[in-house]
Amino acid sequence: MLSKELYAKLNEQLGREYIASNIYLNMSSWCYKNRLKGSGNFLLKHAMEEYGHMQKIFNFINETGGQAIIGELEATQTEYTSVEEVFKKALENEIFVSACISDLVTFAHTNKDYPTFSFLQWFINEQVEEEALFCDVCDKIEMLGGKLKEEKLFLFDREMQRFADLHQ
Ligand code: OFO
């Protein structure tokens, strides 16, 4: 059994992971609608991964005697101006989640909650990987000159299909 405050914070993080999953689902739909199937596939797979993160926290809370709660989730963006915006926002979201995880780790450590501290180590490593992954995608866009259109957009989307097959 953990402290009430820690359960509240873990439930907040659970909500963020769920929202992250919805963010990527909506991004994926936008890509499909704009004929970017590779990017859509990549983001759909990523949305499933985020759902898995939510489930991990859900199980941890319930297994330690707390109650995982799916509260109200804020609606996520559905329209984008470009594929650049999609991936820039995805990277921003990962950076935000990493900061939240770090705060949670600090809180667990300060409060000597070592089971939670230990549980969260997986998330620290995962965030390092995910930030690197989205940085890599944003770098690819930059290498192609940004403001992708026609052939470059086609090449980028093909690369995203490769990422979808490779990374998840
Ligand atoms: Fe992107 O790793 Fe969870 O949120």
PDB file of C-alpha atoms and ligand atoms in Angstrom:
ATOM      1  CA  MET A   1       0.000   0.000   0.000  1.00  0.00           C
ATOM      2  CA  LEU A   2       1.380   3.366  -1.013  1.00  0.00           C
ATOM      3  CA  SER A   3       0.480   6.799   0.267  1.00  0.00           C
ATOM      4  CA  LYS A   4      -2.728   8.505  -0.879  1.00  0.00           C
ATOM      5  CA  GLU A   5      -0.722  11.294  -2.423  1.00  0.00           C
ATOM      6  CA  LEU A   6       1.380   8.895  -4.443  1.00  0.00           C
ATOM      7  CA  TYR A   7      -1.689   7.045  -5.717  1.00  0.00           C
ATOM      8  CA  ALA A   8      -3.142  10.395  -6.775  1.00  0.00           C
ATOM      9  CA  LYS A   9       0.057  11.230  -8.657  1.00  0.00           C
ATOM     10  CA  LEU A  10       0.211   7.800 -10.276  1.00  0.00           C
ATOM     11  CA  ASN A  11      -3.414   8.168 -11.376  1.00  0.00           C
ATOM     12  CA  GLU A  12      -2.527  11.538 -12.907  1.00  0.00           C
ATOM     13  CA  GLN A  13       0.291   9.888 -14.845  1.00  0.00           C
ATOM     14  CA  LEU A  14      -2.045   7.092 -15.896  1.00  0.00           C
ATOM     15  CA  GLY A  15      -4.293   9.807 -17.370  1.00  0.00           C
ATOM     16  CA  ARG A  16      -1.352  11.383 -19.205  1.00  0.00           C
ATOM     17  CA  GLU A  17      -0.419   8.056 -20.804  1.00  0.00           C
ATOM     18  CA  TYR A  18      -4.022   7.552 -21.884  1.00  0.00           C
ATOM     19  CA  ILE A  19      -4.084  11.063 -23.334  1.00  0.00           C
ATOM     20  CA  ALA A  20      -0.759  10.374 -25.085  1.00  0.00           C
ATOM     21  CA  SER A  21      -2.373   7.328 -26.680  1.00  0.00           C
ATOM     22  CA  ASN A  22      -5.295   9.475 -27.867  1.00  0.00           C
ATOM     23  CA  ILE A  23      -2.927  12.167 -29.160  1.00  0.00           C
ATOM     24  CA  TYR A  24      -1.176   9.606 -31.362  1.00  0.00           C
ATOM     25  CA  LEU A  25      -4.448   8.038 -32.480  1.00  0.00           C
ATOM     26  CA  ASN A  26      -5.700  11.412 -33.693  1.00  0.00           C
ATOM     27  CA  MET A  27      -2.348  12.156 -35.324  1.00  0.00           C
ATOM     28  CA  SER A  28      -2.512   8.792 -37.033  1.00  0.00           C
ATOM     29  CA  SER A  29      -6.014   9.495 -38.397  1.00  0.00           C
ATOM     30  CA  TRP A  30      -4.901  12.873 -39.693  1.00  0.00           C
ATOM     31  CA  CYS A  31      -2.017  11.182 -41.526  1.00  0.00           C
ATOM     32  CA  TYR A  32      -4.280   8.527 -43.063  1.00  0.00           C
ATOM     33  CA  LYS A  33      -6.703  11.234 -44.174  1.00  0.00           C
ATOM     34  CA  ASN A  34      -3.788  13.028 -45.836  1.00  0.00           C
ATOM     35  CA  ARG A  35      -2.615   9.872 -47.642  1.00  0.00           C
ATOM     36  CA  LEU A  36       0.423   9.429 -45.392  1.00  0.00           C
ATOM     37  CA  LYS A  37      -0.055   5.760 -44.674  1.00  0.00           C
ATOM     38  CA  GLY A  38       3.479   5.098 -43.401  1.00  0.00           C
ATOM     39  CA  SER A  39       3.231   7.918 -40.872  1.00  0.00           C
ATOM     40  CA  GLY A  40      -0.284   6.801 -39.928  1.00  0.00           C
ATOM     41  CA  ASN A  41       0.904   3.240 -39.323  1.00  0.00           C
ATOM     42  CA  PHE A  42       3.847   4.422 -37.261  1.00  0.00           C
ATOM     43  CA  LEU A  43       1.668   6.666 -35.081  1.00  0.00           C
ATOM     44  CA  LEU A  44      -1.022   4.024 -34.678  1.00  0.00           C
ATOM     45  CA  LYS A  45       1.544   1.579 -33.368  1.00  0.00           C
ATOM     46  CA  HIS A  46       2.864   4.238 -31.069  1.00  0.00           C
ATOM     47  CA  ALA A  47      -0.633   4.942 -29.750  1.00  0.00           C
ATOM     48  CA  MET A  48      -0.913   1.256 -28.808  1.00  0.00           C
ATOM     49  CA  GLU A  49       2.406   1.506 -26.992  1.00  0.00           C
ATOM     50  CA  GLU A  50       1.157   4.441 -24.967  1.00  0.00           C
ATOM     51  CA  TYR A  51      -1.970   2.492 -24.118  1.00  0.00           C
ATOM     52  CA  GLY A  52       0.363  -0.218 -22.829  1.00  0.00           C
ATOM     53  CA  HIS A  53       2.096   2.351 -20.613  1.00  0.00           C
ATOM     54  CA  MET A  54      -1.266   3.336 -19.197  1.00  0.00           C
ATOM     55  CA  GLN A  55      -2.018  -0.328 -18.477  1.00  0.00           C
ATOM     56  CA  LYS A  56       1.325  -0.789 -16.709  1.00  0.00           C
ATOM     57  CA  ILE A  57       0.471   1.995 -14.256  1.00  0.00           C
ATOM     58  CA  PHE A  58      -3.109   0.738 -13.978  1.00  0.00           C
ATOM     59  CA  ASN A  59      -1.810  -2.691 -12.903  1.00  0.00           C
ATOM     60  CA  PHE A  60       0.786  -1.294 -10.527  1.00  0.00           C
ATOM     61  CA  ILE A  61      -1.775   0.833  -8.690  1.00  0.00           C
ATOM     62  CA  ASN A  62      -4.244  -2.036  -8.385  1.00  0.00           C
ATOM     63  CA  GLU A  63      -1.626  -4.621  -7.458  1.00  0.00           C
ATOM     64  CA  THR A  64      -0.299  -2.493  -4.603  1.00  0.00           C
ATOM     65  CA  GLY A  65      -3.714  -2.022  -3.012  1.00  0.00           C
ATOM     66  CA  GLY A  66      -4.753   1.260  -4.584  1.00  0.00           C
ATOM     67  CA  GLN A  67      -7.489   1.985  -7.080  1.00  0.00           C
ATOM     68  CA  ALA A  68      -6.602   2.902 -10.625  1.00  0.00           C
ATOM     69  CA  ILE A  69      -9.051   5.481 -11.891  1.00  0.00           C
ATOM     70  CA  ILE A  70      -9.756   6.474 -15.462  1.00  0.00           C
ATOM     71  CA  GLY A  71     -10.982  10.016 -15.002  1.00  0.00           C
ATOM     72  CA  GLU A  72     -12.159  12.539 -17.518  1.00  0.00           C
ATOM     73  CA  LEU A  73      -9.658  12.871 -20.351  1.00  0.00           C
ATOM     74  CA  GLU A  74      -9.106  16.143 -22.152  1.00  0.00           C
ATOM     75  CA  ALA A  75      -9.854  16.090 -25.870  1.00  0.00           C
ATOM     76  CA  THR A  76      -6.780  15.974 -28.094  1.00  0.00           C
ATOM     77  CA  GLN A  77      -5.937  17.885 -31.268  1.00  0.00           C
ATOM     78  CA  THR A  78      -7.466  16.498 -34.457  1.00  0.00           C
ATOM     79  CA  GLU A  79      -6.304  18.907 -37.162  1.00  0.00           C
ATOM     80  CA  TYR A  80      -2.739  19.714 -38.193  1.00  0.00           C
ATOM     81  CA  THR A  81      -1.272  22.031 -40.779  1.00  0.00           C
ATOM     82  CA  SER A  82       1.522  19.671 -41.843  1.00  0.00           C
ATOM     83  CA  VAL A  83       3.362  16.473 -41.072  1.00  0.00           C
ATOM     84  CA  GLU A  84       6.108  18.660 -39.579  1.00  0.00           C
ATOM     85  CA  GLU A  85       3.629  19.972 -37.033  1.00  0.00           C
ATOM     86  CA  VAL A  86       2.486  16.433 -36.202  1.00  0.00           C
ATOM     87  CA  PHE A  87       5.973  15.224 -35.344  1.00  0.00           C
ATOM     88  CA  LYS A  88       7.066  18.444 -33.657  1.00  0.00           C
ATOM     89  CA  LYS A  89       4.069  18.134 -31.326  1.00  0.00           C
ATOM     90  CA  ALA A  90       4.771  14.436 -30.783  1.00  0.00           C
ATOM     91  CA  LEU A  91       8.305  15.269 -29.667  1.00  0.00           C
ATOM     92  CA  GLU A  92       6.999  18.034 -27.405  1.00  0.00           C
ATOM     93  CA  ASN A  93       4.595  15.565 -25.846  1.00  0.00           C
ATOM     94  CA  GLU A  94       7.392  13.086 -25.140  1.00  0.00           C
ATOM     95  CA  ILE A  95       9.512  15.808 -23.534  1.00  0.00           C
ATOM     96  CA  PHE A  96       6.538  16.800 -21.381  1.00  0.00           C
ATOM     97  CA  VAL A  97       5.927  13.192 -20.300  1.00  0.00           C
ATOM     98  CA  SER A  98       9.621  12.726 -19.461  1.00  0.00           C
ATOM     99  CA  ALA A  99       9.479  15.773 -17.190  1.00  0.00           C
ATOM    100  CA  CYS A 100       6.348  14.403 -15.462  1.00  0.00           C
ATOM    101  CA  ILE A 101       8.019  11.024 -14.923  1.00  0.00           C
ATOM    102  CA  SER A 102      11.082  12.749 -13.470  1.00  0.00           C
ATOM    103  CA  ASP A 103       8.886  14.683 -11.022  1.00  0.00           C
ATOM    104  CA  LEU A 104       7.186  11.470 -10.012  1.00  0.00           C
ATOM    105  CA  VAL A 105      10.516   9.715  -9.461  1.00  0.00           C
ATOM    106  CA  THR A 106      11.742  12.613  -7.336  1.00  0.00           C
ATOM    107  CA  PHE A 107       8.550  12.518  -5.300  1.00  0.00           C
ATOM    108  CA  ALA A 108       8.788   8.751  -4.730  1.00  0.00           C
ATOM    109  CA  HIS A 109      12.419   9.023  -3.705  1.00  0.00           C
ATOM    110  CA  THR A 110      11.861  11.981  -1.374  1.00  0.00           C
ATOM    111  CA  ASN A 111       9.027  10.077   0.280  1.00  0.00           C
ATOM    112  CA  LYS A 112      11.079   6.892   0.534  1.00  0.00           C
ATOM    113  CA  ASP A 113       8.607   4.968  -1.576  1.00  0.00           C
ATOM    114  CA  TYR A 114      11.103   2.547  -3.072  1.00  0.00           C
ATOM    115  CA  PRO A 115       8.630   0.153  -4.743  1.00  0.00           C
ATOM    116  CA  THR A 116       7.296   3.059  -6.814  1.00  0.00           C
ATOM    117  CA  PHE A 117      10.789   4.411  -7.332  1.00  0.00           C
ATOM    118  CA  SER A 118      11.856   1.028  -8.671  1.00  0.00           C
ATOM    119  CA  PHE A 119       8.695   0.634 -10.798  1.00  0.00           C
ATOM    120  CA  LEU A 120       9.330   3.991 -12.454  1.00  0.00           C
ATOM    121  CA  GLN A 121      12.844   3.108 -13.626  1.00  0.00           C
ATOM    122  CA  TRP A 122      11.324   1.329 -16.628  1.00  0.00           C
ATOM    123  CA  PHE A 123       9.525   4.537 -17.607  1.00  0.00           C
ATOM    124  CA  ILE A 124      12.716   6.592 -17.343  1.00  0.00           C
ATOM    125  CA  ASN A 125      14.464   4.307 -19.814  1.00  0.00           C
ATOM    126  CA  GLU A 126      11.422   4.176 -22.069  1.00  0.00           C
ATOM    127  CA  GLN A 127      11.244   7.973 -22.234  1.00  0.00           C
ATOM    128  CA  VAL A 128      14.920   8.175 -23.221  1.00  0.00           C
ATOM    129  CA  GLU A 129      14.160   5.828 -26.124  1.00  0.00           C
ATOM    130  CA  GLU A 130      10.992   7.628 -27.152  1.00  0.00           C
ATOM    131  CA  GLU A 131      12.512  11.091 -27.095  1.00  0.00           C
ATOM    132  CA  ALA A 132      15.403   9.783 -29.192  1.00  0.00           C
ATOM    133  CA  LEU A 133      12.960   8.181 -31.635  1.00  0.00           C
ATOM    134  CA  PHE A 134      10.920  11.342 -32.197  1.00  0.00           C
ATOM    135  CA  CYS A 135      14.093  13.471 -32.359  1.00  0.00           C
ATOM    136  CA  ASP A 136      15.273  11.150 -35.087  1.00  0.00           C
ATOM    137  CA  VAL A 137      12.021  11.623 -37.022  1.00  0.00           C
ATOM    138  CA  CYS A 138      12.221  15.429 -36.668  1.00  0.00           C
ATOM    139  CA  ASP A 139      15.852  15.288 -37.849  1.00  0.00           C
ATOM    140  CA  LYS A 140      14.769  13.359 -40.938  1.00  0.00           C
ATOM    141  CA  ILE A 141      12.254  16.094 -41.755  1.00  0.00           C
ATOM    142  CA  GLU A 142      14.957  18.708 -41.348  1.00  0.00           C
ATOM    143  CA  MET A 143      17.398  16.754 -43.512  1.00  0.00           C
ATOM    144  CA  LEU A 144      14.788  16.683 -46.244  1.00  0.00           C
ATOM    145  CA  GLY A 145      14.608  20.466 -46.012  1.00  0.00           C
ATOM    146  CA  GLY A 146      11.362  20.824 -43.995  1.00  0.00           C
ATOM    147  CA  LYS A 147       8.005  21.920 -45.494  1.00  0.00           C
ATOM    148  CA  LEU A 148       7.744  18.526 -47.157  1.00  0.00           C
ATOM    149  CA  LYS A 149       5.834  18.256 -50.399  1.00  0.00           C
ATOM    150  CA  GLU A 150       5.435  15.808 -53.256  1.00  0.00           C
ATOM    151  CA  GLU A 151       8.540  13.638 -53.709  1.00  0.00           C
ATOM    152  CA  LYS A 152      10.094  14.542 -50.358  1.00  0.00           C
ATOM    153  CA  LEU A 153       6.834  13.895 -48.582  1.00  0.00           C
ATOM    154  CA  PHE A 154       6.597  10.553 -50.342  1.00  0.00           C
ATOM    155  CA  LEU A 155      10.167   9.667 -49.292  1.00  0.00           C
ATOM    156  CA  PHE A 156       9.521  10.742 -45.725  1.00  0.00           C
ATOM    157  CA  ASP A 157       6.352   8.687 -45.502  1.00  0.00           C
ATOM    158  CA  ARG A 158       8.143   5.659 -46.887  1.00  0.00           C
ATOM    159  CA  GLU A 159      10.786   6.153 -44.214  1.00  0.00           C
ATOM    160  CA  MET A 160       8.060   6.274 -41.577  1.00  0.00           C
ATOM    161  CA  GLN A 161       6.752   2.929 -42.770  1.00  0.00           C
ATOM    162  CA  ARG A 162      10.268   1.585 -42.294  1.00  0.00           C
ATOM    163  CA  PHE A 163      10.287   3.066 -38.781  1.00  0.00           C
ATOM    164  CA  ALA A 164       6.914   1.464 -38.085  1.00  0.00           C
ATOM    165  CA  ASP A 165       8.275  -1.942 -39.125  1.00  0.00           C
ATOM    166  CA  LEU A 166      11.573  -1.477 -37.308  1.00  0.00           C
ATOM    167  CA  HIS A 167      10.848   0.190 -34.012  1.00  0.00           C
ATOM    168  CA  GLN A 168       7.708  -1.402 -32.689  1.00  0.00           C
TER     169      GLN A 168
HETATM  170 FE1  OFO B   1       5.729   8.182 -24.820  1.00  0.00          FE
HETATM  171  O1  OFO B   1       5.906   7.071 -23.387  1.00  0.00           O
HETATM  172 FE2  OFO B   1       4.377   6.936 -22.415  1.00  0.00          FE
HETATM  173  O2  OFO B   1       3.847   8.632 -22.540  1.00  0.00           O
END
